[in-house]
N, CA, C and O of each residue as an XYZ file, in Angstrom:
576
protein
N       0.895     -1.211     -0.123
C       0.217      0.029      0.169
C       1.017      1.031     -0.018
O       2.051      1.166      0.637
N       0.516      2.103     -1.215
C       1.496      3.564     -1.067
C       1.110      4.558      0.224
O       0.024      4.700      0.786
N       2.042      5.015      0.411
C       1.528      6.421      1.782
C       2.449      7.156      0.898
O       3.047      6.942     -0.157
N       2.268      8.499      2.107
C       2.416      9.685      1.719
C       4.076      9.812      2.260
O       4.548     10.948      2.236
N       4.908      8.751      2.714
C       5.978      8.197      3.143
C       7.004      7.897      1.729
O       8.198      8.133      1.544
N       6.058      7.335      0.942
C       6.910      7.296     -0.714
C       6.948      8.202     -1.039
O       7.797      8.107     -1.926
N       6.478      9.710     -1.005
C       6.838     11.344     -1.671
C       8.316     11.529     -0.288
O       9.271     12.196     -0.685
N       8.371     11.230      0.483
C       9.373     11.694      1.529
C      10.556     12.017      0.853
O      10.978     13.173      0.836
N      11.061     11.191      0.357
C      12.703     11.357      0.005
C      12.770     12.621     -1.181
O      13.878     13.148     -1.287
N      11.654     13.155     -2.093
C      11.866     13.938     -2.628
C      11.212     15.238     -1.812
O      11.813     16.312     -1.818
N      10.196     15.107     -1.248
C       9.770     16.418     -0.519
C      10.732     17.003      0.259
O      10.838     18.223      0.132
N      11.841     16.165      1.432
C      13.221     16.028      1.639
C      13.750     17.248      0.664
O      13.717     18.468      0.828
N      14.101     16.682     -0.088
C      15.057     17.017     -1.254
C      15.369     18.651     -1.625
O      16.423     19.264     -1.799
N      13.571     19.159     -1.672
C      13.044     20.285     -2.161
C      13.374     21.122     -1.060
O      13.689     22.293     -1.272
N      13.332     20.565      0.322
C      13.437     21.594      1.632
C      14.683     21.766      2.177
O      15.038     22.671      2.932
N      15.631     20.416      1.555
C      17.126     20.645      1.941
C      17.869     21.800      1.952
O      18.639     22.025      2.886
N      17.700     22.757      0.796
C      18.271     24.018      0.793
C      17.612     25.173      1.839
O      18.194     26.085      2.427
N      16.515     24.886      1.850
C      16.031     25.848      3.255
C      16.726     25.016      4.566
O      17.694     25.569      5.087
N      16.279     23.719      5.121
C      17.253     23.075      6.382
C      18.274     23.575      6.545
O      18.615     23.960      7.664
N      19.436     23.773      4.913
C      20.355     24.175      5.421
C      20.866     25.798      5.651
O      21.946     26.172      6.108
N      19.914     26.485      5.257
C      20.074     27.970      5.207
C      19.747     28.148      6.903
O      20.669     28.634      7.559
N      18.432     27.764      7.664
C      18.238     27.700      8.665
C      19.094     27.241      9.722
O      19.327     27.965     10.691
N      19.759     25.666      9.561
C      21.196     25.521     10.221
C      21.904     26.917     10.420
O      21.910     27.624     11.428
N      22.555     27.145      9.075
C      23.048     28.305      8.974
C      23.158     29.949     10.059
O      24.137     30.675     10.229
N      22.095     30.046     10.478
C      21.335     30.844     10.769
C      21.101     30.544     12.090
O      20.727     31.500     12.770
N      21.240     29.254     12.762
C      21.167     28.963     14.130
C      20.212     28.646     14.337
O      20.065     28.802     15.550
N      19.107     28.144     13.804
C      17.822     27.550     13.823
C      17.602     26.620     14.542
O      17.316     25.859     13.618
N      17.465     25.907     15.560
C      17.603     24.626     15.954
C      16.424     23.645     15.591
O      15.327     24.194     15.497
N      16.455     22.625     15.427
C      15.602     21.046     15.032
C      14.569     21.527     16.254
O      13.462     21.807     15.794
N      14.666     21.688     17.676
C      13.542     21.706     18.541
C      12.726     23.402     17.948
O      11.523     23.469     17.694
N      13.437     24.300     17.859
C      12.606     25.626     17.776
C      11.499     25.349     16.400
O      10.377     25.849     16.313
N      12.200     24.341     15.287
C      11.136     24.203     14.459
C      10.018     23.482     14.604
O       8.983     23.669     13.964
N      10.253     22.378     15.712
C       9.270     21.262     16.189
C       8.585     22.310     16.818
O       7.404     22.294     16.473
N       8.846     23.206     17.594
C       7.600     24.227     18.734
C       6.788     25.004     17.481
O       5.576     25.178     17.350
N       7.741     25.349     16.736
C       6.935     26.636     15.325
C       5.869     25.426     14.926
O       4.765     25.921     14.699
N       5.879     24.269     14.806
C       4.689     23.579     14.240
C       3.923     23.104     15.185
O       2.958     22.438     14.811
N       4.051     23.230     16.093
C       2.996     23.277     17.310
C       2.363     24.229     17.665
O       1.163     24.110     17.912
N       3.016     25.421     17.782
C       2.535     26.953     17.332
C       1.365     26.740     16.698
O       0.293     27.026     17.230
N       1.467     26.174     15.398
C       0.883     26.636     14.063
C      -0.107     25.951     14.184
O      -1.179     26.503     13.935
N      -0.114     24.708     14.550
C      -1.374     23.957     14.911
C      -2.074     24.010     15.904
O      -3.209     23.536     15.871
N      -1.628     24.529     16.895
C      -2.873     25.294     17.748
C      -3.073     26.541     17.596
O      -3.614     26.989     18.607
N      -2.861     27.474     16.663
C      -3.388     28.952     16.237
C      -4.475     28.190     15.150
O      -5.605     28.660     15.014
N      -4.036     26.964     14.382
C      -5.255     26.264     13.477
C      -6.367     26.119     14.260
O      -7.476     26.647     14.339
N      -5.796     25.310     14.779
C      -6.896     24.918     16.017
C      -7.752     26.159     16.586
O      -8.914     26.237     16.187
N      -7.461     26.761     17.139
C      -7.961     27.521     17.946
C      -8.928     28.435     17.158
O     -10.074     28.648     17.553
N      -8.312     29.072     15.793
C      -9.001     30.019     14.734
C     -10.079     29.338     14.433
O     -11.090     30.030     14.314
N     -10.236     27.848     14.219
C     -11.041     26.541     13.801
C     -12.183     27.011     14.827
O     -13.059     27.849     14.613
N     -11.950     26.236     16.040
C     -12.477     26.962     17.348
C     -14.028     28.535     17.355
O     -15.147     28.635     17.858
N     -13.013     29.545     16.368
C     -13.766     30.635     16.869
C     -14.412     31.187     15.447
O     -15.500     31.754     15.350
N     -13.563     30.913     14.447
C     -14.501     31.110     12.864
C     -14.390     30.025     11.971
O     -13.439     29.259     11.816
N     -15.812     30.066     11.229
C     -15.956     28.144     10.267
C     -15.237     28.897      9.397
O     -14.607     28.028      8.793
N     -14.913     29.949      8.933
C     -14.240     29.764      7.281
C     -12.837     29.391      7.763
O     -12.135     28.984      6.837
N     -12.333     29.414      8.762
C     -11.513     29.006      9.377
C     -10.592     27.253      8.587
O      -9.416     26.945      8.390
N     -11.727     26.654      8.399
C     -11.610     25.496      7.415
C     -10.883     25.641      6.608
O      -9.897     24.916      6.740
N     -10.870     26.290      5.732
C     -10.401     27.023      4.453
C      -8.439     27.084      4.979
O      -7.594     27.009      4.086
N      -8.140     27.181      6.019
C      -6.777     27.691      6.740
C      -5.942     26.025      6.611
O      -4.762     25.792      6.349
N      -6.865     25.239      6.852
C      -6.814     23.593      7.500
C      -5.421     23.298      6.097
O      -4.227     23.513      6.306
N      -5.911     22.855      4.943
C      -5.344     22.176      4.206
C      -3.596     23.239      4.001
O      -2.495     22.820      3.645
N      -3.955     24.430      4.336
C      -2.492     25.155      4.031
C      -1.933     24.942      5.488
O      -0.727     24.736      5.358
N      -2.264     24.905      6.746
C      -1.586     24.625      7.638
C      -0.890     23.069      7.675
O       0.203     22.644      8.050
N      -2.257     22.375      7.013
C      -1.158     20.518      7.074
C      -0.076     20.556      6.357
O       0.855     19.776      6.554
N      -0.069     21.569      5.339
C       1.287     21.639      4.266
C       2.768     22.052      5.050
O       3.948     21.705      5.006
N       1.977     22.939      5.727
C       3.569     23.730      6.024
C       4.096     23.078      7.336
O       5.276     23.112      7.683
N       2.798     22.312      8.220
C       3.199     21.595      8.848
C       4.174     20.331      9.046
O       4.980     19.947      9.894
N       3.570     19.806      7.567
C       4.355     18.598      7.026
C       5.876     19.427      6.339
O       6.926     18.932      5.929
N       5.556     20.436      6.411
C       7.436     20.712      6.066
C       8.307     20.887      6.741
O       9.492     20.587      6.593
N       7.333     21.837      8.258
C       8.095     21.613      9.194
C       8.359     20.342      9.815
O       9.547     20.227     10.116
N       7.834     19.615     10.028
C       8.306     18.337     10.474
C       9.349     17.467      9.540
O       9.922     16.460      9.957
N       9.497     17.967      8.312
C      10.625     16.836      7.293
C      11.630     18.015      7.587
O      12.688     17.575      7.140
N      11.890     19.328      8.116
C      12.930     20.313      8.386
C      13.351     20.173      9.677
O      14.547     20.326      9.925
N      12.443     19.865     10.684
C      13.161     19.477     12.102
C      13.903     18.419     11.805
O      15.124     18.539     11.899
N      13.276     17.038     11.344
C      14.397     16.104     10.737
C      15.451     15.964     10.318
O      16.357     15.273     10.784
N      15.445     16.766      9.162
C      16.863     17.195      8.894
C      17.222     17.675      9.675
O      18.012     17.058     10.390
N      16.922     18.837      9.963
C      18.212     19.902     11.076
C      18.997     18.463     11.755
O      20.069     17.967     11.406
N      18.360     18.158     12.485
C      18.476     16.782     13.595
C      19.244     15.934     13.153
O      20.337     15.751     13.688
N      18.807     15.181     11.998
C      19.765     14.281     11.553
C      21.606     14.902     10.610
O      22.816     14.687     10.688
N      20.857     15.525     10.013
C      22.257     16.377      9.036
C      22.734     17.244      9.434
O      23.740     17.543      8.790
N      22.508     17.925     10.307
C      23.267     19.328     11.024
C      23.547     19.231     12.404
O      23.756     20.295     12.987
N      23.609     17.915     13.216
C      24.256     17.253     14.292
C      22.907     17.484     15.209
O      22.954     16.871     16.275
N      21.792     18.207     15.001
C      21.059     18.618     16.494
C      20.422     17.410     17.275
O      19.713     17.624     18.258
N      20.762     15.765     16.695
C      19.848     15.102     17.529
C      19.726     15.249     18.870
O      20.689     15.843     19.354
N      18.793     14.885     19.739
C      19.018     14.872     21.336
C      17.534     14.608     21.835
O      16.470     15.129     21.501
N      17.819     13.679     22.691
C      16.988     13.381     23.776
C      15.770     13.753     23.534
O      14.860     13.179     22.938
N      15.834     14.848     24.089
C      14.841     15.971     24.194
C      13.733     16.361     22.765
O      12.536     16.646     22.761
N      14.725     16.226     21.636
C      14.444     16.515     20.747
C      13.307     15.406     20.095
O      12.232     15.700     19.572
N      13.840     14.156     20.276
C      12.940     12.853     20.155
C      11.748     13.057     21.264
O      10.564     12.963     20.939
N      12.027     13.246     22.150
C      10.542     13.637     23.299
C       9.866     14.649     22.577
O       8.641     14.601     22.459
N      10.549     15.571     22.077
C       9.864     17.169     22.004
C       8.988     16.457     20.401
O       7.789     16.673     20.230
N       9.855     15.598     19.333
C       9.035     15.362     18.404
C       7.561     14.882     18.350
O       6.555     15.246     17.742
N       7.956     13.606     19.522
C       6.571     12.797     19.627
C       5.381     13.092     20.628
O       4.336     12.472     20.828
N       5.803     14.047     21.092
C       4.873     15.314     22.124
C       4.252     16.254     21.214
O       3.030     16.347     21.097
N       5.279     17.111     20.422
C       4.741     17.261     19.347
C       3.852     17.469     18.231
O       3.173     18.477     18.036
N       3.924     16.231     17.372
C       3.012     15.598     16.884
C       1.644     15.061     17.455
O       0.658     14.911     16.733
N       1.656     14.761     18.921
C       0.414     14.538     19.600
C      -0.400     15.420     19.627
O      -1.588     15.417     19.304
N       0.467     16.473     20.159
C      -0.506     18.217     20.265
C      -0.851     18.835     19.360
O      -1.784     19.637     19.316
N       0.144     18.408     18.224
C      -0.508     19.261     16.861
C      -1.710     18.468     16.388
O      -2.815     19.000     16.282
N      -1.500     17.241     16.114
C      -3.005     16.147     15.737
C      -3.964     16.616     16.334
O      -4.970     16.903     15.687
N      -3.914     16.842     17.863
C      -5.276     16.667     18.806
C      -5.553     18.393     18.336
O      -6.670     18.906     18.412
N      -4.860     18.807     18.063
C      -5.171     20.287     18.203
C      -6.062     20.935     16.501
O      -6.800     21.903     16.321
N      -5.689     20.170     15.809
C      -5.938     20.365     14.279
C      -7.284     19.560     13.919
O      -8.016     19.937     13.005
N      -7.577     18.345     14.755
C      -8.824     17.750     14.647
C      -9.669     17.778     15.262
O     -10.737     17.993     14.688
N      -9.683     17.589     16.687
C     -10.503     18.247     17.758
C     -11.759     19.086     17.281
O     -12.956     18.799     17.261
N     -11.171     20.049     16.961
C     -12.526     21.321     16.611
C     -13.224     20.934     15.548
O     -14.087     21.755     15.238
N     -13.151     19.603     14.598
C     -14.002     19.206     13.839
C     -14.890     18.967     14.132
O     -15.845     19.177     13.384
N     -15.169     18.025     16.194
C     -15.730     17.791     16.676
C     -17.125     18.738     16.661
O     -18.145     18.125     16.348
N     -17.288     20.345     17.007
C     -17.979     21.499     17.078
C     -18.701     21.510     15.794
O     -19.883     21.848     15.851
N     -17.948     21.041     14.050
C     -19.214     21.300     13.153
C     -20.072     20.985     13.049
O     -20.292     19.842     13.449
N     -21.020     21.658     12.524
C     -22.645     21.005     12.242
C     -22.588     19.983     11.904
O     -21.835     19.877     10.936
N     -23.199     18.732     12.338
C     -23.949     17.217     11.577
C     -22.494     16.358     11.638
O     -22.370     15.238     11.142
N     -21.320     17.154     12.399
C     -20.295     16.088     12.804
C     -20.741     15.486     14.449
O     -21.011     16.137     15.458
N     -20.696     14.145     14.256
C     -20.500     13.460     15.783
C     -19.757     13.737     16.690
O     -19.116     12.702     16.871
N     -19.387     14.552     17.458
C     -18.002     14.713     18.182
C     -17.571     13.767     18.839
O     -16.438     13.850     19.313
N     -18.238     12.795     19.011
C     -17.268     12.092     20.140
C     -17.044     10.931     18.954
O     -16.532      9.920     19.435
N     -17.310     10.838     17.508
C     -16.795     10.214     16.565
C     -15.587     10.693     16.455
O     -14.729      9.817     16.341
N     -14.991     12.404     16.445
C     -14.189     12.415     16.075
C     -12.969     12.555     17.618
O     -11.763     12.775     17.504
N     -13.623     12.381     18.792
C     -12.554     12.085     19.880
C     -12.426     10.834     20.005
O     -11.906     10.492     21.067
N     -12.812      9.745     19.061
C     -12.472      8.364     19.201
C     -11.535      8.515     18.144
O     -10.378      8.104     18.233
N     -12.049      9.159     17.030
C     -10.701      9.331     16.082
C      -9.155      9.443     16.629
O      -8.069      8.865     16.582
N      -9.914     10.761     17.263
C      -8.039     11.474     17.831
C      -7.685     10.275     18.928
O      -6.606      9.699     18.787
N      -8.254     10.021     19.634
C      -7.819      8.788     20.706
C      -7.245      7.591     19.919
O      -6.291      7.041     20.471
N      -7.618      7.113     18.807
C      -7.083      5.846     18.065
C      -6.013      6.684     17.635
O      -5.041      6.410     18.338
N      -5.711      7.645     16.746
C      -4.322      8.193     16.691
C      -3.481      8.213     17.037
O      -2.450      7.941     16.423
N      -3.605      8.636     18.476
C      -3.092      8.892     19.467
C      -2.328      7.583     20.368
O      -1.278      7.570     21.010
N      -3.286      6.582     20.119
C      -3.104      5.245     20.658
C      -2.180      4.191     19.362
O      -2.065      2.973     19.504
N      -1.573      4.996     18.096
C      -1.408      4.312     16.863
C       0.125      4.943     17.055
O       1.148      4.307     16.801
N       0.086      6.456     17.604
C       1.496      7.383     17.392
C       2.252      6.688     19.171
O       3.378      6.995     19.565
N       1.591      6.054     19.701
C       1.960      6.090     21.268
C       2.381      4.217     20.833
O       3.090      3.708     21.702
N       2.126      3.551     20.006
C       2.895      1.925     19.635
C       3.777      2.150     18.805
O       4.466      1.172     18.516
N       4.105      3.477     18.109
C       5.470      3.768     17.335
C       6.110      3.943     18.590
O       6.894      3.063     18.945
N       5.918      4.905     19.312
C       7.204      5.187     20.531
C       7.500      4.007     21.231
O       8.627      3.813     21.687
N       6.352      3.002     21.385
C       6.807      2.017     22.438
C       7.512      0.663     21.331
O       7.946     -0.381     21.818
N       7.510      0.862     20.242
C       8.296     -0.222     19.029
C       9.638      0.291     19.499
O      10.393     -0.575     19.942
N      10.189      1.858     19.482
C      11.410      2.243     20.032
C      11.923      1.493     21.294
O      12.953      0.820     21.319
N      11.172      1.670     22.218
C      11.149      1.147     23.495
C      11.843     -0.320     23.480
O      12.936     -0.513     24.013
N      11.194     -1.213     22.899
C      11.461     -2.071     23.003
C      12.705     -2.876     21.982
O      13.164     -4.016     22.055
N      12.989     -1.785     21.070
C      14.291     -1.982     20.401
C      14.257     -2.339     19.519
O      15.222     -2.951     19.060
N      12.820     -2.089     18.633
C      12.704     -2.214     17.569
C      12.722     -0.967     16.742
O      12.130     -0.109     17.398
N      13.127     -0.478     15.609
C      12.772      0.146     14.683
C      11.255      0.781     14.587
O      10.288      0.019     14.587
N      11.056      2.474     14.489
C      10.026      3.560     14.494
C       9.601      3.135     12.986
O      10.349      2.900     12.037
N       8.325      3.106     13.035
C       7.784      2.606     11.338
C       6.901      3.637     11.126
O       6.196      4.038     12.052
N       6.841      4.184      9.880
C       6.078      5.553      8.967
C       5.429      4.882      8.254
O       4.292      5.343      8.153
N       5.672      3.508      7.381
C       5.036      3.441      6.354
C       3.316      3.345      6.457
O       2.766      3.578      5.380
N       2.449      3.051      7.542
C       1.030      3.107      7.620
C       1.023      1.563      8.015
O       1.942      0.919      8.521
N      -0.104      1.187      7.694
C      -0.364     -0.162      8.400
C       0.056     -0.796      7.763
O       0.046     -2.004      7.997
């Protein structure tokens, strides 16, 4: 089954010059991770306040995906890997996903409990990936 991760090497190649520029400018992987979380929180808050903010979601998801790729490249390719960064990356993804998806539970005609269930299941999926590393196996991103 093909997934978004099949496109990842090409996407990273497009972002590599920007990651290099950011590294030379002194921007850290952890700062990029925090920026992605703040973007997601702001988008989620906007969704709660303004119904038209749904129009922002595709752009926010794209920018968040780019920031996630850049923080990984900064960590791996520019010597910024750290234990704190690994924790921040995993928690940041969980917080970002929740902030972006939970507001959909307030949309007209949407069952809020179903949205909550989907978010909880997504968080459990993330947790399973983290536990895999804990028991000494590889973290997988290629889907079910």
